[in-house]
Coordinates of C-alpha atoms in Angstrom, one line a residue:
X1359 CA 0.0 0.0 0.0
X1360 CA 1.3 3.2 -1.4
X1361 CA 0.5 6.6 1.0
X1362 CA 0.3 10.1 -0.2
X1363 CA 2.6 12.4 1.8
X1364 CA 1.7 16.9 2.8
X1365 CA 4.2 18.9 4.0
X1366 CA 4.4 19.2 8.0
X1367 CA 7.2 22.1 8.3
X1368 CA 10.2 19.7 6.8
X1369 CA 9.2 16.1 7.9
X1370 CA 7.1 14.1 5.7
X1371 CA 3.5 13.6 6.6
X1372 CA 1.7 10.2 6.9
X1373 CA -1.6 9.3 5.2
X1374 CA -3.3 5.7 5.8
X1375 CA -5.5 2.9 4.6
X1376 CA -9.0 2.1 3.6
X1377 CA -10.8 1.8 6.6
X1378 CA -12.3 -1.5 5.7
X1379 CA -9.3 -3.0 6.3
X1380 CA -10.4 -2.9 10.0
X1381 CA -12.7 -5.8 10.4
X1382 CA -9.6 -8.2 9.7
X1383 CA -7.1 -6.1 11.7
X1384 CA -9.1 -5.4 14.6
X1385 CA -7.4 -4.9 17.7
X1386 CA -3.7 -5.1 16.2
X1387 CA -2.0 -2.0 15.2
X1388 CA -1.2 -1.8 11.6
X1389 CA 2.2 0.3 10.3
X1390 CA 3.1 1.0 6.5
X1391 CA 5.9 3.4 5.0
X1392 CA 5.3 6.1 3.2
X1393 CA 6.7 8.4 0.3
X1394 CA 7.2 12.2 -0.2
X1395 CA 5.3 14.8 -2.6
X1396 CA 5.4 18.5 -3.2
X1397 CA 5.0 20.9 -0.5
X1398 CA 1.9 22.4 0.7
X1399 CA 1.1 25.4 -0.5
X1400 CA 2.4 28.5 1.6
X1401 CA -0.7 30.3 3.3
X1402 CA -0.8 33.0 5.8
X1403 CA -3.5 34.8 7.8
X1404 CA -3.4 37.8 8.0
X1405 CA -2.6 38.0 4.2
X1406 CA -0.2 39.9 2.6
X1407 CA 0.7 42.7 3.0
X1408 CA 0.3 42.4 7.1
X1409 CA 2.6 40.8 8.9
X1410 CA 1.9 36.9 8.7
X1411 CA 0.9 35.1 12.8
X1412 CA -0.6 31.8 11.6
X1413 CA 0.3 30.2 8.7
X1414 CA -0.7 26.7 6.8
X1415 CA 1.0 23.4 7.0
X1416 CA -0.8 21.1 5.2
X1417 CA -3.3 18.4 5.8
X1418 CA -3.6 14.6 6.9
X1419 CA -6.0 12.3 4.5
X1420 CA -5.6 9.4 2.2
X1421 CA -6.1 9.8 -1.1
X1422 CA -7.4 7.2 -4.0
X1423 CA -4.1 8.1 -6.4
X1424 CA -0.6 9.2 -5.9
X1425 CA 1.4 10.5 -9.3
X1426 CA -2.1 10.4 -11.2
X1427 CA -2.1 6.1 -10.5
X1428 CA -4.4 4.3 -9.1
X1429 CA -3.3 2.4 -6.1
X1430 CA -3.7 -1.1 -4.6
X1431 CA -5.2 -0.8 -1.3
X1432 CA -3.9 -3.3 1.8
X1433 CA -7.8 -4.7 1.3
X1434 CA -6.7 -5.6 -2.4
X1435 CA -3.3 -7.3 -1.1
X1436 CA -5.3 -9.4 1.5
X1437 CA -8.7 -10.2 -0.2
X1438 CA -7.0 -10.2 -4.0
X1439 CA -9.7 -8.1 -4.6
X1440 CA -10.1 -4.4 -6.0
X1441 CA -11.8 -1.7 -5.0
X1442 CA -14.0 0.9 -7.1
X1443 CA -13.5 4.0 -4.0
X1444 CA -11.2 4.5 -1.8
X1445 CA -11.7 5.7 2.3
X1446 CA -10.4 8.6 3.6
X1447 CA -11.0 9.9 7.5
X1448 CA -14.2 9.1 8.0
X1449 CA -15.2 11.8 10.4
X1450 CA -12.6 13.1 12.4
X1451 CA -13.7 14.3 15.4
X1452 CA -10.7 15.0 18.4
X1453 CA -7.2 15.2 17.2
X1454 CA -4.4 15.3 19.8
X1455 CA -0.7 15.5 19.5
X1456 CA 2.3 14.3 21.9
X1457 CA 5.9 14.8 22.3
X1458 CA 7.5 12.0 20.5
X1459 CA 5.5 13.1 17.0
X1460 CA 2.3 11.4 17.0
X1461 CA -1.4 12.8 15.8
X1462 CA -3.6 11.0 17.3
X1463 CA -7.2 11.1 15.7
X1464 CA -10.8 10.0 17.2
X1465 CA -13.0 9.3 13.9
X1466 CA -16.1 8.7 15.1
X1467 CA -17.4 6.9 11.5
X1468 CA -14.4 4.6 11.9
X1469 CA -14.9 3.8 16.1
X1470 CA -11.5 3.8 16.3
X1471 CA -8.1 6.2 16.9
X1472 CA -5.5 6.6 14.1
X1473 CA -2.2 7.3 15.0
X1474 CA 0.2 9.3 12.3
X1475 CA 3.6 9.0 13.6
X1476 CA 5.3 12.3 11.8
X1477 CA 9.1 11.6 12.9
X1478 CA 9.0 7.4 11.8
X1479 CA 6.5 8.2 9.0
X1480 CA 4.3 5.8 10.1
X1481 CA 0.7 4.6 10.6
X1482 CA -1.0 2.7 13.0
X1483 CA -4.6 1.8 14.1
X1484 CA -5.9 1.6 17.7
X1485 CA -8.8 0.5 20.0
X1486 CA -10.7 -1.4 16.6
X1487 CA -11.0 -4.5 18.5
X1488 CA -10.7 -6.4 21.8
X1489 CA -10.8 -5.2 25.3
X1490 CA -10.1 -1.9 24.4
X1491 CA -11.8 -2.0 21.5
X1492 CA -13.8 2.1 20.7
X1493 CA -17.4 2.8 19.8
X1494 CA -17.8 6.4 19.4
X1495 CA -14.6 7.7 20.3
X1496 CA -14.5 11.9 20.7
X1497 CA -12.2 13.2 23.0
X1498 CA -8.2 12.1 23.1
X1499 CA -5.3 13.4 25.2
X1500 CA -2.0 12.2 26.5
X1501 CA 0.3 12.3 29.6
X1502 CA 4.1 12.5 30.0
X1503 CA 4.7 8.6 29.8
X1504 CA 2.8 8.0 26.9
X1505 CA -0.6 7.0 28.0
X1506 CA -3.1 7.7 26.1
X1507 CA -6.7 8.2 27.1
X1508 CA -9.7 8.4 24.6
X1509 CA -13.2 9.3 25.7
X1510 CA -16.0 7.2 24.9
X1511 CA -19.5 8.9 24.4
X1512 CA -21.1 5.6 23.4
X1513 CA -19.6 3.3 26.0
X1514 CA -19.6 6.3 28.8
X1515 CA -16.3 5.5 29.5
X1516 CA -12.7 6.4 29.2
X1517 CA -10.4 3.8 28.0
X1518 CA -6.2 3.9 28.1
X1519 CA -3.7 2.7 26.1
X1520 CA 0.0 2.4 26.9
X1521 CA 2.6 3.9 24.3
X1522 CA 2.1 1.0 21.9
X1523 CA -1.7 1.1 21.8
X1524 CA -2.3 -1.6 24.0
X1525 CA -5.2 -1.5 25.8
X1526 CA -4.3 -0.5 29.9
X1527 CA -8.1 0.4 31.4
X1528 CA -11.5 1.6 31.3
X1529 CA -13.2 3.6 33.6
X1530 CA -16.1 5.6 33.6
X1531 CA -19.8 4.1 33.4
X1532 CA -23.2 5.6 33.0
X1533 CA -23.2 6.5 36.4
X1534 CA -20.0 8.3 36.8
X1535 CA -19.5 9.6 32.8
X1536 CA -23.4 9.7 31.3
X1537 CA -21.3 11.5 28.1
X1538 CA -17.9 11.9 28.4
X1539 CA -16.5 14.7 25.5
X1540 CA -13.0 16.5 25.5
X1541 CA -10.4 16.1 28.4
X1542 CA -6.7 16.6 29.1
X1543 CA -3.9 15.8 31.6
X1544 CA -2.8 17.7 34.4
X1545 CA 0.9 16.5 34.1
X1546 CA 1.6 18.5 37.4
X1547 CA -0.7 17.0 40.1
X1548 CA -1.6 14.0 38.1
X1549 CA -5.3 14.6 36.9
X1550 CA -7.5 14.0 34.7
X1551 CA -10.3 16.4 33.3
X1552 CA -13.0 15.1 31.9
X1553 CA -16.2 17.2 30.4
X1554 CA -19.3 15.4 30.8
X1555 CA -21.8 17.3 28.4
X1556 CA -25.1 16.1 29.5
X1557 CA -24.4 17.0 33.1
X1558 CA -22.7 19.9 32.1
X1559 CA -20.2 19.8 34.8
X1560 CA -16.0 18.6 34.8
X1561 CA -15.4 15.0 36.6
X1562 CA -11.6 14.9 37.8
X1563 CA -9.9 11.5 38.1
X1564 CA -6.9 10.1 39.5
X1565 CA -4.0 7.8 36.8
X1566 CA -6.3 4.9 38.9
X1567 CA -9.9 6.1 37.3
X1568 CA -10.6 7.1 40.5
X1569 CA -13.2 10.3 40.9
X1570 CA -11.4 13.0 42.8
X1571 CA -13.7 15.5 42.4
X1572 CA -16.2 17.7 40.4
X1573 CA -16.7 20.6 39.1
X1574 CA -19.6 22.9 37.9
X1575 CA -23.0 21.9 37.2
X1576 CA -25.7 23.3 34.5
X1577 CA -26.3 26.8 35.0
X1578 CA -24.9 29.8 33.7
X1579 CA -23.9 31.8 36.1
X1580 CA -19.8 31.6 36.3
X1581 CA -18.4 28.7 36.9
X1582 CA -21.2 26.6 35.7
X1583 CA -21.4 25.4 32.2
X1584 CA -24.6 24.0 29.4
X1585 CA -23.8 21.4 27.7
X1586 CA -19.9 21.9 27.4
X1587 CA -18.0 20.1 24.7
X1588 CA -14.3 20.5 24.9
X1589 CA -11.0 21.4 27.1
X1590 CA -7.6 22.9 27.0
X1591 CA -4.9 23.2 29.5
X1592 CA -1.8 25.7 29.6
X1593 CA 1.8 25.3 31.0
X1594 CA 0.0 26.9 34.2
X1595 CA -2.5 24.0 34.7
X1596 CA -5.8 26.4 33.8
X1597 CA -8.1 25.1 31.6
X1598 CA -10.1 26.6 29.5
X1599 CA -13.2 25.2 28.8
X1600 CA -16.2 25.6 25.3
X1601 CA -19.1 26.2 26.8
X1602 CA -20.6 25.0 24.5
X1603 CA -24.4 26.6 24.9
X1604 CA -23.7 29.3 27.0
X1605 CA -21.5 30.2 24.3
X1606 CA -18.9 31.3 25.9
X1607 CA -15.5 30.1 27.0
X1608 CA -14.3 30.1 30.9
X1609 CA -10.9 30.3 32.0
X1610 CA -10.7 28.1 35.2
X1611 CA -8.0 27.3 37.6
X1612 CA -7.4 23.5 38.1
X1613 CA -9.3 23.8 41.5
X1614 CA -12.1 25.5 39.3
X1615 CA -11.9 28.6 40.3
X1616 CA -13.1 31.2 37.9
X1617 CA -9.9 33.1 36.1
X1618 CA -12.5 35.0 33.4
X1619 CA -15.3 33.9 30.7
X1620 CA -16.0 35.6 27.3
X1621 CA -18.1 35.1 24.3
X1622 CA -21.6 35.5 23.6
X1623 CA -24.1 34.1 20.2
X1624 CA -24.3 36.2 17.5
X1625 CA -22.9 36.0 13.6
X1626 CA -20.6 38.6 14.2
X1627 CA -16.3 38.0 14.3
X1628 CA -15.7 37.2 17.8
X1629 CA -19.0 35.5 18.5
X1630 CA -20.4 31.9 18.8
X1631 CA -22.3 29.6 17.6
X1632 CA -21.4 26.5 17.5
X1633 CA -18.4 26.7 19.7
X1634 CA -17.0 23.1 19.5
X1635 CA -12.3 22.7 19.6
X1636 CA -10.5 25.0 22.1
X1637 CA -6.8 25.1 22.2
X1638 CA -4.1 27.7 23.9
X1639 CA -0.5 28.4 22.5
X1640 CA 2.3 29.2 24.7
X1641 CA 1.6 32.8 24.1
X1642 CA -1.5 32.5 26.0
X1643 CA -3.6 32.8 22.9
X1644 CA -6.7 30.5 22.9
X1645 CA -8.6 29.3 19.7
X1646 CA -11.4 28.2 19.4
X1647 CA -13.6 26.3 16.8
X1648 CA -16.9 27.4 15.4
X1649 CA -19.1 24.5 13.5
X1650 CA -21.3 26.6 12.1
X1651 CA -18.6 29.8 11.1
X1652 CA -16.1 27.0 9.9
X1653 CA -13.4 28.8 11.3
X1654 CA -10.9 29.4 13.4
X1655 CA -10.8 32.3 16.0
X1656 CA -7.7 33.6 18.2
X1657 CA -8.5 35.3 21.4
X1658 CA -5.9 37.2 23.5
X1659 CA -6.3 35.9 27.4
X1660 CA -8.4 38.6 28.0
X1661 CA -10.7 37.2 25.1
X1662 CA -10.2 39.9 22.7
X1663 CA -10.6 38.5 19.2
X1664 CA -7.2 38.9 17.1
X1665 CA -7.6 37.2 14.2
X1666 CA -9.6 34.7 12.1
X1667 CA -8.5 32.3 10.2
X1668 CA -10.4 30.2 7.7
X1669 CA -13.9 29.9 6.0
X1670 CA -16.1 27.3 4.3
X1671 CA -15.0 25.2 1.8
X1672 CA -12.9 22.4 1.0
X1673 CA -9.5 23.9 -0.3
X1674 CA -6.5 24.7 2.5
X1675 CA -7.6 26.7 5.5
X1676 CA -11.4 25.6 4.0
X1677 CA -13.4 24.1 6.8
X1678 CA -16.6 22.0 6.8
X1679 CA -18.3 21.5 10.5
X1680 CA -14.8 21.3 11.7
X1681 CA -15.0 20.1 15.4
X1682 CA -11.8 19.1 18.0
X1683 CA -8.5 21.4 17.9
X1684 CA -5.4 20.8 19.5
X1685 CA -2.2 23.5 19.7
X1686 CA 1.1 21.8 21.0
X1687 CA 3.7 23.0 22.7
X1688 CA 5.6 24.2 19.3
X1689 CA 2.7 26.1 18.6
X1690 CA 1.3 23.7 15.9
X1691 CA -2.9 24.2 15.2
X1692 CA -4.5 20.3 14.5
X1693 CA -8.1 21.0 13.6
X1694 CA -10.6 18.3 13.5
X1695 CA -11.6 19.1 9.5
X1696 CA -15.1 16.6 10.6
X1697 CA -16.9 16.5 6.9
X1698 CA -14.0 17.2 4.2
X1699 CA -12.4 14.0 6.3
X1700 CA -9.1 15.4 7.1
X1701 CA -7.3 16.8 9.6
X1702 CA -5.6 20.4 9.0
X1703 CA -2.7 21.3 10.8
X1704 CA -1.4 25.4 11.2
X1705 CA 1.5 27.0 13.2
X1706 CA 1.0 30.0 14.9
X1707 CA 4.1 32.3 14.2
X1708 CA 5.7 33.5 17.9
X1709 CA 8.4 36.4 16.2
X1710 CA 5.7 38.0 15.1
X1711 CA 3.7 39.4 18.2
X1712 CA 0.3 40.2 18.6
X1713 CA -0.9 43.7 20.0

């Protein structure tokens, strides 16, 4: 199986198989090399003349040809068989990055997490089968030793992986997680946050799955959230949290105290909508994901709105219900791309500083 390679600063990108290829894989991660292409095209928001702060890397997704032929999928090397269409992403929901390379993505078409390894140009498949085996997988983060914990909204669980994919624990339940979404890793006091959207509150957890606490509950006053969707955590430990419908992002400290909140619905730059993928740089600027403005919209930390980047459509920096965002600690933007089935990644530009 031959993959299609985009740009990713200087390191090849990888692209992976159909998704068929699941039901005789399941359970077993799956790895396959790769080749190089041209580079993405060079994009920058603001555009010229301005001074550039985010620009375009390129995109993850398979593709049905590479150098104008067709390719053999690994389905046609198994089955001797060949197929009309080829899969892409299926719908990407939560897309997470970690410090040896990987994107992790949680397609929710697929029930299962691809994992693009950017430095061994690589790809693998986790959680299709067994124990640890994903239903509707939306949320995904990562700790300091390579665990890797994917939230459930199906199962009402969170299950982990070690650093190979194998399958470590579940915890969770109807009881505890009724609908767990977006969560992170407090590397510092060794927590886990975990939004629960239907009882529109944040359940903390020990490494053990353990509840340690809770906070919020519906409401709207601060502090409380409606129907939130996703997290974010700084260098600090906040978190900063889509509030989904109170549209509105809060700024919390890990104890969840209130830092600040901003936002309100409206059509206007700034606004909200569909508030959906949060993410904060180490400049402190948060960005945030709007479903229904397929964009991409920088705040300063007192929510001021900087800059937007994006629009509808299906070329680079187009977006189509885009959902789940990640920004790593080299300032790299992953945005869940949910219905052009990819996964577009930016880099906010730190020379260049933002008044």
């Amino acid at each position: 199986m031959t993959f299609l390679i985009n740009r990713f600063l200087n390191t090849p990108i990888v692209v992976f198989a159909l998704a068929a290829i699941f039901a005789l894989i399941a359970g077993c991660a799956t790895q396959a090399p790769v080749r190089p292409v041209e580079d993405a095209q060079d994009l920058v928001w603001p555009a010229p003349p301005e001074q550039a702060r985010v620009r375009y890397l390129g995109f993850l997704q398979s593709l049905e040809h590479v150098d104008g032929k067709k390719q053999q999928s690994l389905r046609d090397i198994l089955m001797g068989e060949e197929e009309s269409d080829s899969a892409t992403l299926a719908k990407p929901y939560a897309v997470h990055s970690d410090s040896k390379g990987r994107v992790f993505v949680a397609d929710t078409g697929i029930s299962g997490l691809v994992v693009f390894d950017l430095e061994q140009d690589l790809v693998s498949f986790w959680g299709t089968g067994g124990q640890g085996a994903l239903t509707k997988p939306v949320g995904v983060t990562s700790d300091a030793a390579g665990n890797v914990y994917v939230s459930d909204v199906k199962a009402q669980r969170v299950i982990v992986y070690d650093t190979e994919g194998n399958y470590s624990t579940g915890f969770g339940g109807p009881e505890v997680l009724p609908s767990p979404v977006g969560l992170v890793f407090n590397e510092a006091s060794q927590r886990l946050y975990v939004v629960d959207s239907k009882r529109s509150q944040i359940v903390v957890f020990d490494p053990l799955g353990n509840v340690v606490s809770t906070l919020g509950q519906p409401g709207s006053e601060p502090g409380n959230f409606n129907t939130p969707t996703n997290i974010a955590i700084d260098a600090s430990g906040r978190l900063y949290v889509a509030d989904t419908m109170n549209f509105r992002v809060q700024v919390l400290e890990p104890n969840g105290t209130v830092v600040r909140s901003f936002g309100k619905i409206g059509d206007r730059p700034g606004d909200f909508n569909r508030l959906k993928g949060i993410g904060v740089d180490t400049e402190g600027n948060i960005y945030t994901v709007d479903a229904s403005f397929n964009n991409v919209q920088l705040y300063d930390q007192q929510g001021g709105l900087l800059l937007v980047v994006g629009r509808s459509g299906t070329g680079p920096g187009g977006f189509y219900l885009p959902a789940g965002a990640h920004v790593d600690r080299n300032n790299r933007i992953f945005v869940a791309d949910q219905y052009n089935k990819r996964i577009q990644m930016f880099e906010f530009l730190p020379e260049t500083k933002i008044n």
